[in-house]
PDB file of C-alpha atoms in Angstrom:
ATOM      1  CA  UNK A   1       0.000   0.000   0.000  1.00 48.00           C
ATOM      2  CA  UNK A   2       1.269   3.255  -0.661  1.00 64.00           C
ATOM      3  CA  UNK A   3       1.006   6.126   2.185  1.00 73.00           C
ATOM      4  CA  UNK A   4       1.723   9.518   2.363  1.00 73.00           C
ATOM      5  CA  UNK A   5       2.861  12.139   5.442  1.00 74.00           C
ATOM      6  CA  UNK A   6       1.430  15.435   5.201  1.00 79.00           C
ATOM      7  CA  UNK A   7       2.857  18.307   7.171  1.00 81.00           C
ATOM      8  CA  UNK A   8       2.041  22.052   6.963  1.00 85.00           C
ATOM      9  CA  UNK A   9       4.605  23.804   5.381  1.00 89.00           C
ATOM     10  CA  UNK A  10       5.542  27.390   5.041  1.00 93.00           C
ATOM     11  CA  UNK A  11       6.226  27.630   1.253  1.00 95.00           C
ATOM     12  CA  UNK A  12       9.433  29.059  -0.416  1.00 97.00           C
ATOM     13  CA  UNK A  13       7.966  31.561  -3.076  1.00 97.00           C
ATOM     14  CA  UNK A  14      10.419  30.430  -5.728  1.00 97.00           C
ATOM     15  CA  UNK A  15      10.190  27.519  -8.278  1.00 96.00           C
ATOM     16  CA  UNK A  16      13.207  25.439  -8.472  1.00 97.00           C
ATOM     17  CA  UNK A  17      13.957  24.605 -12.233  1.00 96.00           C
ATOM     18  CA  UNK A  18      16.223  21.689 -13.586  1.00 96.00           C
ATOM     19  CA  UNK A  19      16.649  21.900 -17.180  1.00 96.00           C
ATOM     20  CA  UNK A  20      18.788  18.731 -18.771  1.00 96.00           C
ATOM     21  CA  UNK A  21      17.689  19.279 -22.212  1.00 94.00           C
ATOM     22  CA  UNK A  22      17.311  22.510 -23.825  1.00 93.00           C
ATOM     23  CA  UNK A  23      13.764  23.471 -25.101  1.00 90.00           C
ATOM     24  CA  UNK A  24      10.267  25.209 -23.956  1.00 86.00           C
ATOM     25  CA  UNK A  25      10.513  29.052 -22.708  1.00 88.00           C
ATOM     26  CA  UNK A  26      14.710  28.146 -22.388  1.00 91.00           C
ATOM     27  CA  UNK A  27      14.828  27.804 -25.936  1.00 90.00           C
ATOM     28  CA  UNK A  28      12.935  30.778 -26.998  1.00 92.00           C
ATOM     29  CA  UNK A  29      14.138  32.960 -24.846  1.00 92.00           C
ATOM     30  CA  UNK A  30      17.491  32.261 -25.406  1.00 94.00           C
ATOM     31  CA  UNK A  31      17.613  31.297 -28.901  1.00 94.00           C
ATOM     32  CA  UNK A  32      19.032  27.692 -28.132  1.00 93.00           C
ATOM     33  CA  UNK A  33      17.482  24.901 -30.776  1.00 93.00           C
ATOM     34  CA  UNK A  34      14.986  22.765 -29.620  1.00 90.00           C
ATOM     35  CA  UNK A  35      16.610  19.244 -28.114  1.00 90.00           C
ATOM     36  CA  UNK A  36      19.994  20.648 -27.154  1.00 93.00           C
ATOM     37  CA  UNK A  37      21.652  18.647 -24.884  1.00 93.00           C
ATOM     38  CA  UNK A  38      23.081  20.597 -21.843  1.00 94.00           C
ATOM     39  CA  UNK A  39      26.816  19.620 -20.858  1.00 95.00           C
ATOM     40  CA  UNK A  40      25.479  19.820 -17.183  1.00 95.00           C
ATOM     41  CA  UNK A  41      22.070  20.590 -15.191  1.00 96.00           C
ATOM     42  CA  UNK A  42      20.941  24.202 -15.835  1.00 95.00           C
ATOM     43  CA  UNK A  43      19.644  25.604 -12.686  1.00 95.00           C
ATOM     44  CA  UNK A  44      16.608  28.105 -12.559  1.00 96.00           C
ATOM     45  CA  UNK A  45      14.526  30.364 -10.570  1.00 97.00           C
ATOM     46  CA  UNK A  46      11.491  32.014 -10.633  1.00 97.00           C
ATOM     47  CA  UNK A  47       9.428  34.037  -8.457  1.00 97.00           C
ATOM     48  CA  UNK A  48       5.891  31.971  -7.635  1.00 95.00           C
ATOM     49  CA  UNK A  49       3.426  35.276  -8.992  1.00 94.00           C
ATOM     50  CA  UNK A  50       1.104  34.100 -11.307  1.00 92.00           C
ATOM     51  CA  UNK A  51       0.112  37.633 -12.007  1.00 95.00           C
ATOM     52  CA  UNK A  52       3.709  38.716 -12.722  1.00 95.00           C
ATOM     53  CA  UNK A  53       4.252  35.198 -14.774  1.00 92.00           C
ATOM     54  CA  UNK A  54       6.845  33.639 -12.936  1.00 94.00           C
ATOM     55  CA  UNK A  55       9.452  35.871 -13.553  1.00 96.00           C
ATOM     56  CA  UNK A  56      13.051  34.356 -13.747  1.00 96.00           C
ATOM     57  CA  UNK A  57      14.918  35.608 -11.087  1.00 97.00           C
ATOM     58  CA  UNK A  58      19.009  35.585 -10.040  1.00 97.00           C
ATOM     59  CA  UNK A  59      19.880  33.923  -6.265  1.00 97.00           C
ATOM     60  CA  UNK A  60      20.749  37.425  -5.456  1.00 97.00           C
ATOM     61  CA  UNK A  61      16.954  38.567  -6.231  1.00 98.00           C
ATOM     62  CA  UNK A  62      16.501  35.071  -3.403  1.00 98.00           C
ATOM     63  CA  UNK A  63      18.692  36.989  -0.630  1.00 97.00           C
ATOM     64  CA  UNK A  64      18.378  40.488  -1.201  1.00 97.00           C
ATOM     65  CA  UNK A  65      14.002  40.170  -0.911  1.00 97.00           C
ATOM     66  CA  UNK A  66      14.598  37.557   1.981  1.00 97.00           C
ATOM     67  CA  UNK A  67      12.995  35.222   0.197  1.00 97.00           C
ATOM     68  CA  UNK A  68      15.690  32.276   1.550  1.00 96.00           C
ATOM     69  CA  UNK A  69      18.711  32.609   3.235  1.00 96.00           C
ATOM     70  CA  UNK A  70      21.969  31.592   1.918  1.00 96.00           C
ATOM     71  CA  UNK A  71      22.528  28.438   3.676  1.00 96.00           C
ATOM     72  CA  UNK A  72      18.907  27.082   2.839  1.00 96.00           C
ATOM     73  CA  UNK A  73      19.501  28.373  -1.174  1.00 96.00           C
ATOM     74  CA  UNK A  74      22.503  25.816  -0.810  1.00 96.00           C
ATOM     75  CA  UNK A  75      20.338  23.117   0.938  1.00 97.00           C
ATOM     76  CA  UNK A  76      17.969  23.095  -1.545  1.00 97.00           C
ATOM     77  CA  UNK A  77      20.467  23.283  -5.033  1.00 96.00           C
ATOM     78  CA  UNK A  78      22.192  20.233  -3.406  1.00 96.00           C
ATOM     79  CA  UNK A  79      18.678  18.554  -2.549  1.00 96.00           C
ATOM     80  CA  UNK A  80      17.464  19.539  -6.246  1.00 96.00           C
ATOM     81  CA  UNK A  81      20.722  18.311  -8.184  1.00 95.00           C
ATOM     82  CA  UNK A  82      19.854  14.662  -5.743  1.00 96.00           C
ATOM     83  CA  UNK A  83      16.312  14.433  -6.922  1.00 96.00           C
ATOM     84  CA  UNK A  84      17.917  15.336 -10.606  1.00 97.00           C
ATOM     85  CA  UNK A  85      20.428  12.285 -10.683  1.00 96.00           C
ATOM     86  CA  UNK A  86      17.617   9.897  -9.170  1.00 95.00           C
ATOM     87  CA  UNK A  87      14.947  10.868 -11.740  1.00 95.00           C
ATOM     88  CA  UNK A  88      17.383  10.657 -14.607  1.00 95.00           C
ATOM     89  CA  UNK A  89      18.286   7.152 -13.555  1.00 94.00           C
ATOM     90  CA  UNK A  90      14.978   6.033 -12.980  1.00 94.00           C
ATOM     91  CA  UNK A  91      13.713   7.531 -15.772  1.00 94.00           C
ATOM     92  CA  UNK A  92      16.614   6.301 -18.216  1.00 94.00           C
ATOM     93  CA  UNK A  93      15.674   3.195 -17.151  1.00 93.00           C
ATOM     94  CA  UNK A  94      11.831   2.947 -18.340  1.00 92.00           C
ATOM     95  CA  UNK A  95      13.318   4.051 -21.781  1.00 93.00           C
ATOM     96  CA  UNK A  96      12.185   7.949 -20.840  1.00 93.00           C
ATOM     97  CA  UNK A  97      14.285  11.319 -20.958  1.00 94.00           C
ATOM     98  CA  UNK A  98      13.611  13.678 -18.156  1.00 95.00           C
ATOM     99  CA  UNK A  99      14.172  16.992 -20.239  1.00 94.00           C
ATOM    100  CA  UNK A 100      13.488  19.732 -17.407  1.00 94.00           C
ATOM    101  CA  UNK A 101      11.217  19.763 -14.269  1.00 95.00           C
ATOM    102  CA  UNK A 102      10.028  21.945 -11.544  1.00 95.00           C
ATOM    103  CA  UNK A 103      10.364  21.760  -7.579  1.00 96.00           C
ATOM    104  CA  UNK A 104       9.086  23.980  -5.107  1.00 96.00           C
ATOM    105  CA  UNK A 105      10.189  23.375  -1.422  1.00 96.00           C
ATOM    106  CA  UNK A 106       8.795  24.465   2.375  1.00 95.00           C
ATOM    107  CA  UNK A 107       9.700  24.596   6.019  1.00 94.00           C
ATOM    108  CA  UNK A 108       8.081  21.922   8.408  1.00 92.00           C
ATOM    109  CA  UNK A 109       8.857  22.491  11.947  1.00 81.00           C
ATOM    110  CA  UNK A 110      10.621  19.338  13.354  1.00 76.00           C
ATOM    111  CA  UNK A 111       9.826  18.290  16.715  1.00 75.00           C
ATOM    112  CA  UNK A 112      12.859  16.200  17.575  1.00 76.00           C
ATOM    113  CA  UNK A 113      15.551  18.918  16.447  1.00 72.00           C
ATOM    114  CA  UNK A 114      12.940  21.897  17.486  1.00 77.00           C
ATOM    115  CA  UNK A 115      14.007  23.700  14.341  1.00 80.00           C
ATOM    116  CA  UNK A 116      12.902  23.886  10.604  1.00 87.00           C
ATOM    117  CA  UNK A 117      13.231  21.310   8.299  1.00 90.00           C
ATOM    118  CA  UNK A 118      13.236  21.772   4.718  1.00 94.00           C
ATOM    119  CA  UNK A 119      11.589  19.717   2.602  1.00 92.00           C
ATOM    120  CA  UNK A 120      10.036  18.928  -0.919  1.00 92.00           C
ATOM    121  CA  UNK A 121       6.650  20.301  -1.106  1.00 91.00           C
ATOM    122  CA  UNK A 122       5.589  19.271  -4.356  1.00 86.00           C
ATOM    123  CA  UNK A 123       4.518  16.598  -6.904  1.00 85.00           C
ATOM    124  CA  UNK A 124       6.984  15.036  -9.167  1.00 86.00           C
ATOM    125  CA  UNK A 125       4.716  14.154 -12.459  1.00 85.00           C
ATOM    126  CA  UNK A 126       4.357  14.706 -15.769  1.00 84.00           C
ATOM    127  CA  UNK A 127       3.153  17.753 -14.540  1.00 83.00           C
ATOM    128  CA  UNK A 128       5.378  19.102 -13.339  1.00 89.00           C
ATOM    129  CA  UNK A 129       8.029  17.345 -15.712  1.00 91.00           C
ATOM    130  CA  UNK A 130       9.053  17.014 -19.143  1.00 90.00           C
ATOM    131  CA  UNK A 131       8.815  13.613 -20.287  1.00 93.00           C
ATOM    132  CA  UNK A 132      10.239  12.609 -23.756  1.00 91.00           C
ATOM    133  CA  UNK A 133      10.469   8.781 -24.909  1.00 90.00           C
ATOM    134  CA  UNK A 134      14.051   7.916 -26.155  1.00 91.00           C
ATOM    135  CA  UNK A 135      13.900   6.151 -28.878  1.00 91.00           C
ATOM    136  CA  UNK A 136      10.828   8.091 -30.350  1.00 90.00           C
ATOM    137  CA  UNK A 137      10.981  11.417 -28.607  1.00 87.00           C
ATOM    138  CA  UNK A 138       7.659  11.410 -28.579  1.00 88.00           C
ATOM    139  CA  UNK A 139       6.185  13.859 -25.463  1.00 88.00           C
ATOM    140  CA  UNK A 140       4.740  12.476 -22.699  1.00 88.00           C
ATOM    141  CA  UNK A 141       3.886  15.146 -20.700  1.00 85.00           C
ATOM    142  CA  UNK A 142       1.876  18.708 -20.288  1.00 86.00           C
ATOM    143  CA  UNK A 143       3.419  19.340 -23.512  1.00 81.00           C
ATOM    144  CA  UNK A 144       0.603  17.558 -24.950  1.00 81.00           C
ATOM    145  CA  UNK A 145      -2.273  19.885 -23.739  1.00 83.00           C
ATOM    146  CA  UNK A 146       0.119  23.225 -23.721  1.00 82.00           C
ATOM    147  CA  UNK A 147       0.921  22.367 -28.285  1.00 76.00           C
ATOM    148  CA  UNK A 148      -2.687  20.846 -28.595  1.00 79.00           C
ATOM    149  CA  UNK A 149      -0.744  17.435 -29.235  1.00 82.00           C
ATOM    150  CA  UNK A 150      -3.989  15.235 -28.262  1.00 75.00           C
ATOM    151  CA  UNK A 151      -3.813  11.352 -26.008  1.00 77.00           C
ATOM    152  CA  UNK A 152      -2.561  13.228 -22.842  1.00 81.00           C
ATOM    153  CA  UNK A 153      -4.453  10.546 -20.573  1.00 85.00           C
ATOM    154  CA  UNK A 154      -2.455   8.093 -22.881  1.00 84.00           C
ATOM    155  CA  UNK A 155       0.903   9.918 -22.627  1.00 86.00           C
ATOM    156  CA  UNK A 156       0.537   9.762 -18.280  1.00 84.00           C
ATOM    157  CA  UNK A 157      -0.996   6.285 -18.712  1.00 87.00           C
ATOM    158  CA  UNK A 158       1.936   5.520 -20.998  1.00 85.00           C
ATOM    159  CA  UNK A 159       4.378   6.901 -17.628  1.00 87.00           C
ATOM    160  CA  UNK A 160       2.967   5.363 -15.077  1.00 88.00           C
ATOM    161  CA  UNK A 161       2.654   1.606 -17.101  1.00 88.00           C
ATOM    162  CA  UNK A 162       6.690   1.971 -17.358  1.00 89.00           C
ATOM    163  CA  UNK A 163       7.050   3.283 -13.827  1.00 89.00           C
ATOM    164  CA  UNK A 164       4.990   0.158 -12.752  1.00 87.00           C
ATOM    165  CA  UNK A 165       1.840   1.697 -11.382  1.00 85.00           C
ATOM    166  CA  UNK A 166      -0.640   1.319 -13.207  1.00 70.00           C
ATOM    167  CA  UNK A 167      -1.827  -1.806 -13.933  1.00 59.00           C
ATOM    168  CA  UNK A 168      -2.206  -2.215 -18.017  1.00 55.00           C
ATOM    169  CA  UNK A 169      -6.110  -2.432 -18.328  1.00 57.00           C
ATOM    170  CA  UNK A 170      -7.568   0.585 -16.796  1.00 55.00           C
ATOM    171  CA  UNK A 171     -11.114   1.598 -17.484  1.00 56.00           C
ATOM    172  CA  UNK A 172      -9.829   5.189 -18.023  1.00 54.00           C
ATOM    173  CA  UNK A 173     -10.412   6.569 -21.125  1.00 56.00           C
ATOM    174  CA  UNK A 174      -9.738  10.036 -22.776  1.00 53.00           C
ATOM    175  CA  UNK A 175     -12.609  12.603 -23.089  1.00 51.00           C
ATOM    176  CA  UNK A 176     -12.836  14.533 -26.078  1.00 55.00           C
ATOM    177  CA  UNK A 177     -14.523  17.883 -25.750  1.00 51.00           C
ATOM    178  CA  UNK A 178     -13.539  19.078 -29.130  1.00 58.00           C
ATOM    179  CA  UNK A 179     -12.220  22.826 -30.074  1.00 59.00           C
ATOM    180  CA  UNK A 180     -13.291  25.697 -27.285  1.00 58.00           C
ATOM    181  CA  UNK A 181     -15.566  28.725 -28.984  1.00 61.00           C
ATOM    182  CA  UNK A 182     -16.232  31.547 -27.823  1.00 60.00           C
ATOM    183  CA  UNK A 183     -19.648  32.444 -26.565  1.00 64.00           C
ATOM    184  CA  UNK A 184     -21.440  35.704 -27.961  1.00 68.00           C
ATOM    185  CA  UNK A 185     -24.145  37.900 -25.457  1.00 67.00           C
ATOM    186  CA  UNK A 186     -26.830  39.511 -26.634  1.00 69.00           C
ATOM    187  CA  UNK A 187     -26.790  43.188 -25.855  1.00 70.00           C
ATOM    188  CA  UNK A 188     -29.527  44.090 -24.352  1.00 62.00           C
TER     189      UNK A 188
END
């Protein structure tokens, strides 16, 4: 059975971004082609502001606005280059390449130590990931709702059959709704 702890934690307002693989906002706003393979882990951040767009921000935007200190910054680079190596191995090994993904991390207040703890404080999925199969390169993540790609059920289910946890007959099925129009008011 799987189980899950949930704690209450005070969130970091910065998205942590790993980027193996060049493409996405990277690649346009840089001017990199599509499927470049990094020599090493690019390391972003942005400010969590929906209504600013998640602006990409320096580590000295981080410390200057308080936003983490120093030693917590480093913390949570060396916890996000971990997660990094153990997704690209797991993933390498269900014939998937993790391109780029997202973190976002929190406080939890630790009883035994009586200090903060910092921990993960988000989903890893294809979400929150960019999924691309090796041999085909096919996408099998968001991708495939954010370019109108299509079989985005399929693409997770596809995922979670090589992770192991899903079993291969499911009774889920894809919903088509068809293209969105726009709806026109009478003036009255």
């Amino acid at each position: 059975m799987r189980e899950q702890l949930i704690k209450h934690a005070e969130i970091f307002p910065i998205e942590f971004i790993v980027r193996n693989i060049a493409t996405g906002s990277l690649s346009k706003r840089l001017g990199i082609p599509d499927g470049t393979i990094l020599e090493k882990p690019l390391f972003e951040y942005c400010y969590k502001d929906d209504a600013l767009g998640d602006p990409l921000i320096a580590k000295e935007h981080i410390l200057i606005f308080g936003w983490a200190k120093e030693d917590e910054l480093d913390e949570i680079n060396k916890m996000t280059f971990r997660i990094n190596d153990l997704l690209q191995g797991m993933f390498r090994g269900i014939g998937i390449k993790l391109v780029d993904f997202k973190l976002e991390y929190g406080k939890v207040w630790d009883k035994e130590n009586e200090q903060k703890e910092i921990v993960l404080a988000d989903e890893i999925s294809p979400d929150t990931c960019r999924l691309w199969d090796i041999e085909s390169e096919k996408k099998l993540d968001k991708d495939r709702f954010r370019k109108d790609l299509g079989n985005i059920i399929q693409a997770y289910q596809e995922v979670a059959r090589r992770l192991n946890i899903v079993p291969e007959e499911t009774n889920i099925s894809e919903v088509n709704f068809g293209k969105t129009t726009s709806i026109k008011f009478k003036k009255k």
